[in-house]
PDB file of C-alpha atoms and ligand atoms in Angstrom:
ATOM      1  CA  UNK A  18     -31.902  25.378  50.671  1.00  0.00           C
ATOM      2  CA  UNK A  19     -28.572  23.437  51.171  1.00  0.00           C
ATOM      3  CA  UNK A  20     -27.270  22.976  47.132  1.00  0.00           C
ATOM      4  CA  UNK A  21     -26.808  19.497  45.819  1.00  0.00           C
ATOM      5  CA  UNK A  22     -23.921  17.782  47.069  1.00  0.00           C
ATOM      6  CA  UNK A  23     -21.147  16.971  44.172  1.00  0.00           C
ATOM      7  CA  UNK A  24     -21.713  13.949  42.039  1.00  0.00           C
ATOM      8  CA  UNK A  25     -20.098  11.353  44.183  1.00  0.00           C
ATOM      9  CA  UNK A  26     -16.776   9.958  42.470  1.00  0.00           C
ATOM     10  CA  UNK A  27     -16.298   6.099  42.501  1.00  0.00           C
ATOM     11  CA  UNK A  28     -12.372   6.424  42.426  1.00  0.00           C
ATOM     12  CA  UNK A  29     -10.609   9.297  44.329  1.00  0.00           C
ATOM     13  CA  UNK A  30     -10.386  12.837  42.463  1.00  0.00           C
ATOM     14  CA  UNK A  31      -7.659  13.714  43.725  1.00  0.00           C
ATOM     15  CA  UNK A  32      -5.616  10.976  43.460  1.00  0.00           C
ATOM     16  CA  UNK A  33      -6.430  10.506  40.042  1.00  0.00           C
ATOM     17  CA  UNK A  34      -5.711  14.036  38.813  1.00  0.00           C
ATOM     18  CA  UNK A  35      -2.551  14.319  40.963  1.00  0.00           C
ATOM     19  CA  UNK A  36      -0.771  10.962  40.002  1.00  0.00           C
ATOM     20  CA  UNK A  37      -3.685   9.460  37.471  1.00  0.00           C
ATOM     21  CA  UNK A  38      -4.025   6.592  39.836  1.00  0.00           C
ATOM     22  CA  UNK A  39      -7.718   5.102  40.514  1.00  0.00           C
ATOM     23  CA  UNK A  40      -8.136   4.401  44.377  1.00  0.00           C
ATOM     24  CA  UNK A  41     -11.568   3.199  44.562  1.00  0.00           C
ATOM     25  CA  UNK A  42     -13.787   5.149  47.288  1.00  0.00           C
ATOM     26  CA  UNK A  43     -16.782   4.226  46.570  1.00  0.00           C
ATOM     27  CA  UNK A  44     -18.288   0.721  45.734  1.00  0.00           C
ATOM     28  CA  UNK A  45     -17.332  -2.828  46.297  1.00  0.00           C
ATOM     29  CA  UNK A  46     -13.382  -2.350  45.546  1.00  0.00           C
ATOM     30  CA  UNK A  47     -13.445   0.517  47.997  1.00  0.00           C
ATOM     31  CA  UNK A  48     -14.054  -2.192  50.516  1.00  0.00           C
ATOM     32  CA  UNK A  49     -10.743  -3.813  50.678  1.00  0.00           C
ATOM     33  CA  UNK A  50      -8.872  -0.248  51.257  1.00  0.00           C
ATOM     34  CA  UNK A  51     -11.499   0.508  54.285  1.00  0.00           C
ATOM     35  CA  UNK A  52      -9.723  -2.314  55.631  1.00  0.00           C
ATOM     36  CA  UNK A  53      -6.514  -0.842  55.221  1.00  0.00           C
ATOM     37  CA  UNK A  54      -7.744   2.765  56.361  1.00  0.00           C
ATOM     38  CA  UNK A  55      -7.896   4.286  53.052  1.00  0.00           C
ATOM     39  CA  UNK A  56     -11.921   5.978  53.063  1.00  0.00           C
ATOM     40  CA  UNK A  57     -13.555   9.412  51.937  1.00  0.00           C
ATOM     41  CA  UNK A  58     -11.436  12.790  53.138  1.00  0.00           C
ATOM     42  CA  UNK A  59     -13.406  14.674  55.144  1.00  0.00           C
ATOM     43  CA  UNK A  60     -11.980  18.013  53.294  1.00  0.00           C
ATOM     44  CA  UNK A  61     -13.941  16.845  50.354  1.00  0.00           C
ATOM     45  CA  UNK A  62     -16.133  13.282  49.854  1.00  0.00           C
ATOM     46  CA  UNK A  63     -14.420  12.841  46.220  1.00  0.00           C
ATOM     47  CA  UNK A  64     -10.914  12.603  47.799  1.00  0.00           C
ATOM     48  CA  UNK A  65      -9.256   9.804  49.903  1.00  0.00           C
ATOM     49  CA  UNK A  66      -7.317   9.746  52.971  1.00  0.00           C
ATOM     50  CA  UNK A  67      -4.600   9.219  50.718  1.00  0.00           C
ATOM     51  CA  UNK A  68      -4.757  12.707  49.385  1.00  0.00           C
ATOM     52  CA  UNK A  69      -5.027  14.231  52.600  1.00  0.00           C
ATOM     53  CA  UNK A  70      -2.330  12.607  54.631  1.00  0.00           C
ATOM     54  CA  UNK A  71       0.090  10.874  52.721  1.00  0.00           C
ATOM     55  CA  UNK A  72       1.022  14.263  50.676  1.00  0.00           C
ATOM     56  CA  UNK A  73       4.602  13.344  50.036  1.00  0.00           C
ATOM     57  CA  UNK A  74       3.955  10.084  48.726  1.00  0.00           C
ATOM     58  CA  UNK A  75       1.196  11.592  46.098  1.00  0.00           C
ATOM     59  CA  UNK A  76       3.555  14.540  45.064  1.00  0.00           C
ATOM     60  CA  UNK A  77       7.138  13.180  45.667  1.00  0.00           C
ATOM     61  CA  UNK A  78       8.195  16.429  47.704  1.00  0.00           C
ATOM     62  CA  UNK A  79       7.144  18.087  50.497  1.00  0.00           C
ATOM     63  CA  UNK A  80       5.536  21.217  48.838  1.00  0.00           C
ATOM     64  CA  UNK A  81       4.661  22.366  45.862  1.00  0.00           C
ATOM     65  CA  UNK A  82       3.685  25.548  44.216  1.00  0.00           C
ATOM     66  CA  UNK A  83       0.054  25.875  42.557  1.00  0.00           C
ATOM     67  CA  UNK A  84      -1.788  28.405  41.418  1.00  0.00           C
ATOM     68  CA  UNK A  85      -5.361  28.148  43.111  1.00  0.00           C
ATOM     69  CA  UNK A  86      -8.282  30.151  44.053  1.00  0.00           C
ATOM     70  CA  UNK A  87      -8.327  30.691  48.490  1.00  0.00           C
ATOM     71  CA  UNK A  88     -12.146  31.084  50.254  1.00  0.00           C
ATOM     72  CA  UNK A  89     -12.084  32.016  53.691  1.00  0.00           C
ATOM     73  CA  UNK A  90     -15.268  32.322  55.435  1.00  0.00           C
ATOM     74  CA  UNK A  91     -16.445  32.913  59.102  1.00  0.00           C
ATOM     75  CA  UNK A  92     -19.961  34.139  60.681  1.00  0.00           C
ATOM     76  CA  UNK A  93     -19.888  37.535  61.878  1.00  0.00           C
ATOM     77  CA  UNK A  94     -21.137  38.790  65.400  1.00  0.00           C
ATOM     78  CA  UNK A  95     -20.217  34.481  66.703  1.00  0.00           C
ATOM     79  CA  UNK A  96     -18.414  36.544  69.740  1.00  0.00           C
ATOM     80  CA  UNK A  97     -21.645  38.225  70.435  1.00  0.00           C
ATOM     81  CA  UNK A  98     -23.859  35.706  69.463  1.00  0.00           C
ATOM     82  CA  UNK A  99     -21.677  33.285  72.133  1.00  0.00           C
ATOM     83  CA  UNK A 100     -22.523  35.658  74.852  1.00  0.00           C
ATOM     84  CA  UNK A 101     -26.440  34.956  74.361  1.00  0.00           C
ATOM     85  CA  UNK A 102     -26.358  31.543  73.587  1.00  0.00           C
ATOM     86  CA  UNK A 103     -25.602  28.507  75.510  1.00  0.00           C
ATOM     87  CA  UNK A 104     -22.488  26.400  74.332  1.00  0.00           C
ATOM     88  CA  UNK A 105     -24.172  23.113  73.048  1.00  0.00           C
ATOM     89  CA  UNK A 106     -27.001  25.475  71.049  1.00  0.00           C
ATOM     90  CA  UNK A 107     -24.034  27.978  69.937  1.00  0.00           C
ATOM     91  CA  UNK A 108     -21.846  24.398  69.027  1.00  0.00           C
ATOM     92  CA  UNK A 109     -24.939  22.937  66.546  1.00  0.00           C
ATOM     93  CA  UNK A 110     -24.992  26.372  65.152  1.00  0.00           C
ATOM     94  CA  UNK A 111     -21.425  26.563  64.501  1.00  0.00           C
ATOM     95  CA  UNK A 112     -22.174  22.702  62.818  1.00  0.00           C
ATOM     96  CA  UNK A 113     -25.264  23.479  60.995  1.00  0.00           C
ATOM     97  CA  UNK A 114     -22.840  25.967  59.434  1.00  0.00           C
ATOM     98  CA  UNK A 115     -19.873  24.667  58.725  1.00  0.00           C
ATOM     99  CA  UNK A 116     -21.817  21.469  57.038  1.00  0.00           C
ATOM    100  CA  UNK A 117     -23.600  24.041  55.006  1.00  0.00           C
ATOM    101  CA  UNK A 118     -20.439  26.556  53.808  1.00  0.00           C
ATOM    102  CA  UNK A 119     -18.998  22.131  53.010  1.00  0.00           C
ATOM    103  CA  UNK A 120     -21.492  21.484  50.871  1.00  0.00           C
ATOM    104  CA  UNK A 121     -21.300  24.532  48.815  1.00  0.00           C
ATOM    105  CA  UNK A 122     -17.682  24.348  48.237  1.00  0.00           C
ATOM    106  CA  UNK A 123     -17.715  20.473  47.319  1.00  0.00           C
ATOM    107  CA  UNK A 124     -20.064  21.001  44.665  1.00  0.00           C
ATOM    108  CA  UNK A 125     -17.986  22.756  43.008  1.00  0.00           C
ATOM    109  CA  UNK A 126     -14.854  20.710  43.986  1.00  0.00           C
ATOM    110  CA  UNK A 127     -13.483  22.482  45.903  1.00  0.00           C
ATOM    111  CA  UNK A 128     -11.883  21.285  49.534  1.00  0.00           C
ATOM    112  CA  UNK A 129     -12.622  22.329  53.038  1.00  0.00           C
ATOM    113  CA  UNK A 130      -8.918  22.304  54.414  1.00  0.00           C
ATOM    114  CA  UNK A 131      -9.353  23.410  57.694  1.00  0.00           C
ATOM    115  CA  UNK A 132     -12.216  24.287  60.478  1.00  0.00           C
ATOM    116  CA  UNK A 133     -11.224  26.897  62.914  1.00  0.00           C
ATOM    117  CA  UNK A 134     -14.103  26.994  65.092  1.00  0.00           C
ATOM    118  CA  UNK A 135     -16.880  29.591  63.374  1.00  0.00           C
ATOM    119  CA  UNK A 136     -14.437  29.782  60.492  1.00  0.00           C
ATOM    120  CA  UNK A 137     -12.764  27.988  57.766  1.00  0.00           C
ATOM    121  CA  UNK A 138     -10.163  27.830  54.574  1.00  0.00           C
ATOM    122  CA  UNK A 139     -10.941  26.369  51.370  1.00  0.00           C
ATOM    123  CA  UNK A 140      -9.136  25.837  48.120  1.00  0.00           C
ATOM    124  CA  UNK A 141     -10.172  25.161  44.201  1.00  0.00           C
ATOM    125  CA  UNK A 142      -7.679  23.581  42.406  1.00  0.00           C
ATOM    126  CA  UNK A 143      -6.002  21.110  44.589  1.00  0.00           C
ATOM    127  CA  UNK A 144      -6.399  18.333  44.883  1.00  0.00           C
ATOM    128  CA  UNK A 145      -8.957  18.395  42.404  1.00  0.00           C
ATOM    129  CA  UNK A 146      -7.523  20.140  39.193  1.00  0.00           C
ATOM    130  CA  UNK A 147     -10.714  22.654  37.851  1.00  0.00           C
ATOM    131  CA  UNK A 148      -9.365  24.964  35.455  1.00  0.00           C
ATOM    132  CA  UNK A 149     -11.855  27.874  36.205  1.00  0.00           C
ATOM    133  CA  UNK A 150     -10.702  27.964  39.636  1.00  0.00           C
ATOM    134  CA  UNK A 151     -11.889  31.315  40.176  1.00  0.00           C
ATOM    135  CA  UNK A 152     -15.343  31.015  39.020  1.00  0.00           C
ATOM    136  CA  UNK A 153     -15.662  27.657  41.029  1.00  0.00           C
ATOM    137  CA  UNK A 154     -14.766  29.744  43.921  1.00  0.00           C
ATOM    138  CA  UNK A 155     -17.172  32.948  43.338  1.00  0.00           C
ATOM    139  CA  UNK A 156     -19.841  30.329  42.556  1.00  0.00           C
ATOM    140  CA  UNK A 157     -19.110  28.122  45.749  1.00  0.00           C
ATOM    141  CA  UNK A 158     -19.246  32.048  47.623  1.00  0.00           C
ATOM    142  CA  UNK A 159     -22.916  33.066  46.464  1.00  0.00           C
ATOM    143  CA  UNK A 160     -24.147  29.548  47.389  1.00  0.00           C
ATOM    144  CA  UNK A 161     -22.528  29.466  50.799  1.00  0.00           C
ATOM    145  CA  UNK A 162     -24.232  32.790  51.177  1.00  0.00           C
ATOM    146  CA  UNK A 163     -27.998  31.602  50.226  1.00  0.00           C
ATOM    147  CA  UNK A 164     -27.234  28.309  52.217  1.00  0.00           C
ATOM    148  CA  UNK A 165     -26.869  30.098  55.055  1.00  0.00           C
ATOM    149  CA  UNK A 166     -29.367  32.739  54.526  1.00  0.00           C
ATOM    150  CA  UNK A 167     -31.894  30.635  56.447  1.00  0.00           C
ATOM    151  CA  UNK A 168     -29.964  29.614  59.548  1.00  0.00           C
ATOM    152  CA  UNK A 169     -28.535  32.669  60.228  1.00  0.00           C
ATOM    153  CA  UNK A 170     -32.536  34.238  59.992  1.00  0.00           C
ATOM    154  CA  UNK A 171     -33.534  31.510  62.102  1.00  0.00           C
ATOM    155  CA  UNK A 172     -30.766  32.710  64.932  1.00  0.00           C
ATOM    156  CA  UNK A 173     -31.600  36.618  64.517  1.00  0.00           C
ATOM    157  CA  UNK A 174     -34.944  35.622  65.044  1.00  0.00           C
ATOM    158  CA  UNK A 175     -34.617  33.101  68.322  1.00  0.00           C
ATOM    159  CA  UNK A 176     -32.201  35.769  69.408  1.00  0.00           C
ATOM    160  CA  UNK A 177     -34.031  38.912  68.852  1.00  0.00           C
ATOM    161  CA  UNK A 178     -33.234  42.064  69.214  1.00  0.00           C
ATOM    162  CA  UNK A 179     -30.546  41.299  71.693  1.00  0.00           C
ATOM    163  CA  UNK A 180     -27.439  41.760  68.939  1.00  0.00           C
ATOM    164  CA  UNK A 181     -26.259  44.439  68.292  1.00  0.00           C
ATOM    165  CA  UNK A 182     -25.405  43.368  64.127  1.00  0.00           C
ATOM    166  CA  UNK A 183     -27.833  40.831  63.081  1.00  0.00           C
ATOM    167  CA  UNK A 184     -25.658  37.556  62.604  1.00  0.00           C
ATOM    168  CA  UNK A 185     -24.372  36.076  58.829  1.00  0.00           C
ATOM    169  CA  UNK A 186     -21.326  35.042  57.109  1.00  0.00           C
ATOM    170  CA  UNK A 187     -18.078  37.052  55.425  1.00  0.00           C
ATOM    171  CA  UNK A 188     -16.290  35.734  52.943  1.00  0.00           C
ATOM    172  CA  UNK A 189     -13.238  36.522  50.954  1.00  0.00           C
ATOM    173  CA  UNK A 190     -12.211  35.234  47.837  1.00  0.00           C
ATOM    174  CA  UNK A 191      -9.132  35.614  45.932  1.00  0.00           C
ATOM    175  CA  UNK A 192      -6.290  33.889  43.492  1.00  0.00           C
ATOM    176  CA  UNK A 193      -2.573  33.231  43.110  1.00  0.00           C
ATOM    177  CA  UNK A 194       0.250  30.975  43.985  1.00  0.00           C
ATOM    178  CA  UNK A 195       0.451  29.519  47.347  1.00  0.00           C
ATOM    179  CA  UNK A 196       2.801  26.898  48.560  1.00  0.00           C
ATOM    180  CA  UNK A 197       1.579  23.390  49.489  1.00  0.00           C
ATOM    181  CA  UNK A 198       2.546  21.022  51.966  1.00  0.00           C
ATOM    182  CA  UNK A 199       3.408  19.436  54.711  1.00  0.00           C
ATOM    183  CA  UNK A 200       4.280  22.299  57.274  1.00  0.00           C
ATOM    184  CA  UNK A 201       4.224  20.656  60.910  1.00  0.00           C
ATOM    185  CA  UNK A 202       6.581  18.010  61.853  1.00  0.00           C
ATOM    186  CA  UNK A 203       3.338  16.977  64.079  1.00  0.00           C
ATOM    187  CA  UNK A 204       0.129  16.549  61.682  1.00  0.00           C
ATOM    188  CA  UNK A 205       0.362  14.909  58.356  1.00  0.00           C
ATOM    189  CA  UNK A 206      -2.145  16.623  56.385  1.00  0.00           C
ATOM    190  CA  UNK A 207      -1.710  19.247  54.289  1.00  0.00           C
ATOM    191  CA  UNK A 208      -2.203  22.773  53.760  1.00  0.00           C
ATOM    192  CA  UNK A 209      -1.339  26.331  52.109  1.00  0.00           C
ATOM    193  CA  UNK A 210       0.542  28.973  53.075  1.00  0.00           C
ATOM    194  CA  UNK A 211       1.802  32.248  51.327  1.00  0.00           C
ATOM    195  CA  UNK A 212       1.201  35.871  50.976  1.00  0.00           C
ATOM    196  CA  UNK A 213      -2.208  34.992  48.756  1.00  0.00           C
ATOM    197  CA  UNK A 214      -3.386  33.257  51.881  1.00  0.00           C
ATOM    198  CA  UNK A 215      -3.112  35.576  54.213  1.00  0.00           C
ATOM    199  CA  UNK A 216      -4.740  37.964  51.825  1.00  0.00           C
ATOM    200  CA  UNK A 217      -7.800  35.881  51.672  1.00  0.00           C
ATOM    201  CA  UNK A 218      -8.198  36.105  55.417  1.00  0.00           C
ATOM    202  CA  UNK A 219      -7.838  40.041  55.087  1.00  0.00           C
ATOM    203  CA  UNK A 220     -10.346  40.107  52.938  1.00  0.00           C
ATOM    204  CA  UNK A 221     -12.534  37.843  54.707  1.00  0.00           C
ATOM    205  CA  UNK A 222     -12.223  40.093  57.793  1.00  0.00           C
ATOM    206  CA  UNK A 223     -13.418  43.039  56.031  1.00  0.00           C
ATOM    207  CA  UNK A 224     -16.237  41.383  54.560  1.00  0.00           C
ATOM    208  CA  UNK A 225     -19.982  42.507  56.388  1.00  0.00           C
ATOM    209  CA  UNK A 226     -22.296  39.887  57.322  1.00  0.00           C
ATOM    210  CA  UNK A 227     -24.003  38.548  53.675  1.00  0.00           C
ATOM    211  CA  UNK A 228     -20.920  40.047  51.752  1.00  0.00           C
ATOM    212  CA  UNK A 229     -18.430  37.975  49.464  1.00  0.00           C
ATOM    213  CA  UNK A 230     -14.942  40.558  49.261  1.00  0.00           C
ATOM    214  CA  UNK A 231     -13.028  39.532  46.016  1.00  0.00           C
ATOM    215  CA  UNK A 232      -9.674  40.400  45.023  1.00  0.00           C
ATOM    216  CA  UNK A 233      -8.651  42.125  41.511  1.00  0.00           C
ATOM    217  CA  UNK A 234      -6.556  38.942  40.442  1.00  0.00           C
ATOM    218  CA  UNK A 235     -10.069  36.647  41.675  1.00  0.00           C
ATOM    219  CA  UNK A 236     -12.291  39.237  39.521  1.00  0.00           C
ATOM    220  CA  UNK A 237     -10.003  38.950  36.581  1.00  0.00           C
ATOM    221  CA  UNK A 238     -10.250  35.471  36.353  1.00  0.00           C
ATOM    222  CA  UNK A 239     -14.275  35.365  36.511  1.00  0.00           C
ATOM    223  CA  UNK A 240     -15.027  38.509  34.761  1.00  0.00           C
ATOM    224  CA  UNK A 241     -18.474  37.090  34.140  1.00  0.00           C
ATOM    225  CA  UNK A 242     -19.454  37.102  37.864  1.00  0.00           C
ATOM    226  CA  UNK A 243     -18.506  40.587  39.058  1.00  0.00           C
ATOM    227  CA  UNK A 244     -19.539  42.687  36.317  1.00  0.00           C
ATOM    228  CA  UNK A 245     -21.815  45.337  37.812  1.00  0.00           C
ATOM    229  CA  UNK A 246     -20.540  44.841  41.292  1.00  0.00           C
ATOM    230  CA  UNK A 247     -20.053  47.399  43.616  1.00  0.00           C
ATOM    231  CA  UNK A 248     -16.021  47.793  44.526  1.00  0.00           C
ATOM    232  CA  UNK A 249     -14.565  49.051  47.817  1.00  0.00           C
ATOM    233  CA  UNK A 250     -11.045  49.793  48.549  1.00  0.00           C
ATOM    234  CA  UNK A 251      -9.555  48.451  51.620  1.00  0.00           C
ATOM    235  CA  UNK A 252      -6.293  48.399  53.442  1.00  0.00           C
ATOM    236  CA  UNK A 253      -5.743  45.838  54.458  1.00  0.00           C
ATOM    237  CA  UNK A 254      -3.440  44.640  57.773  1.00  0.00           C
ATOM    238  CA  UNK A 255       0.037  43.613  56.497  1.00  0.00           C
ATOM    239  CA  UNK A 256      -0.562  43.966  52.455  1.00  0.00           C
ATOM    240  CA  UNK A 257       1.492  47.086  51.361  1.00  0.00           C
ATOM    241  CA  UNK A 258      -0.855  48.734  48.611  1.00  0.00           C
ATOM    242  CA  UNK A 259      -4.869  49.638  49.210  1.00  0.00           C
ATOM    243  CA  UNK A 260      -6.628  47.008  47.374  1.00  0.00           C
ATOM    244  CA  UNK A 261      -9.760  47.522  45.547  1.00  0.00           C
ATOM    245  CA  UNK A 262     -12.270  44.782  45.825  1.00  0.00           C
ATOM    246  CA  UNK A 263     -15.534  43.237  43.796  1.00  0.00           C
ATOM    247  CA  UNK A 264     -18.407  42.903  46.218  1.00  0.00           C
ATOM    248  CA  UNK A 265     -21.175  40.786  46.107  1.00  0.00           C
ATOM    249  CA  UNK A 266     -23.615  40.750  48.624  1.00  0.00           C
ATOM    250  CA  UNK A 267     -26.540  37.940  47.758  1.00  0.00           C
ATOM    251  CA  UNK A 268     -28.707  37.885  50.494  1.00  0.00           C
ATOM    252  CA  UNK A 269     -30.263  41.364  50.592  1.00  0.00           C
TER     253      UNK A 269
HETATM  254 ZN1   ZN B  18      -6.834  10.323  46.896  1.00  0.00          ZN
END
């Protein structure tokens, strides 16, 4: 079952623990700045548009440094899976899961920053500041996982025994300072980049289908969460030294 969605914000959560201004997003004084364009982000229903794609104005610059927690997740065996299934039933699929991975990150405030097709990149800590970014993270991981438990036995199911993996989601989870910002002269909104980014999506590549991969410095940070979990070291493509990682596997 989908988890609750996050308690829904009346003024922007972002914008209030970026600059400690109240835009109104929900309720009658939302209604004038609908007017004006100003509604609900779709990274995250507790943060405005103003958040999303006026980042300069909110932070004065056009980056900043923060130190966040990264979750990258994508469903294993989709190129396989596409070669069974017709586009518009492989396309609700791909929805049905994306809308469930959302709702597991935004309760625990977390934002989805971008969709990249059977795939996508979130981040704890910004906008919304939560100081156990980690946890929040590992938390948003294992609920991901069970929300998509059911769809993805649905699909092995309608699909039978034609695949060669049965179908599910990897994820990879992992902390440390990224740089945040404004990077195309051609889309406003913004995003991370950094060598902690790119080791989130290494991680999320080696991750089976049902498996959450989490870094040492994400493990650290959520001690709690990991203890007892298996570990597995990986090389990873373009990180230097073999990195040994938690994993959590919730749906066997
Ligand atoms: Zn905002």
């Amino acid at each position: 079952m989908p988890s609750p969605s996050p308690t829904p914000a009346r003024i922007c959560r972002g914008c209030w623990d970026q600059m400690h201004m109240p835009i109104p997003i929900r309720g009658p004084l939302a209604i004038p700045l609908r007017i004006v364009g100003i509604t609900q982000s779709k990274m995250n229903p507790n943060i405005c548009t103003v958040c999303e794609r006026s980042f300069r104005f909110v932070q004065k610059r056009r980056r900043i440094t923060a130190n966040v927690t990264m979750l990258f997740a994508d469903m294993r065996g989709f190129t396989s899976l596409s070669e069974e299934i017709d586009p518009v039933a492989l396309s609700e699929i791909v929805s049905a899961f994306q809308d469930r991975c959302a709702e597991a990150i935004w309760a625990e405030d977390g934002i989805v920053n971008k969709q990249m097709g059977d795939g996508l990149m979130a981040i704890f800590n910004f906008p919304i500041k939560t100081e156990r970014h980690a946890e929040a993270a590992i938390k948003a991981a294992v609920a991901l996982q069970r929300n998509c438990a059911s769809l993805f036995a649905d699909l092995a199911q309608r699909v039978g025994g034609v695949l060669e993996k049965a179908p599910g989601a990897g994820v990879g989870v992992h902390s440390g300072e990224v740089e945040i910002g404004e990077f195309s002269n051609f889309r406003s909104d913004f995003t991370a980049i950094g060598g902690a980014v790119n080791l989130t999506a290494r991680l999320e590549a080696k991750a089976a289908a049902g498996e959450i991969l989490i870094s040492p410095a994400a493990a650290a940070a959520a001690a709690d969460l990991v203890t007892g979990s298996a570990t597995r070291v990986l090389t990873l493509k373009g990180i230097e030294h073999p990195v040994t990682a938690h994993v959590l596997d919730v749906t066997s």
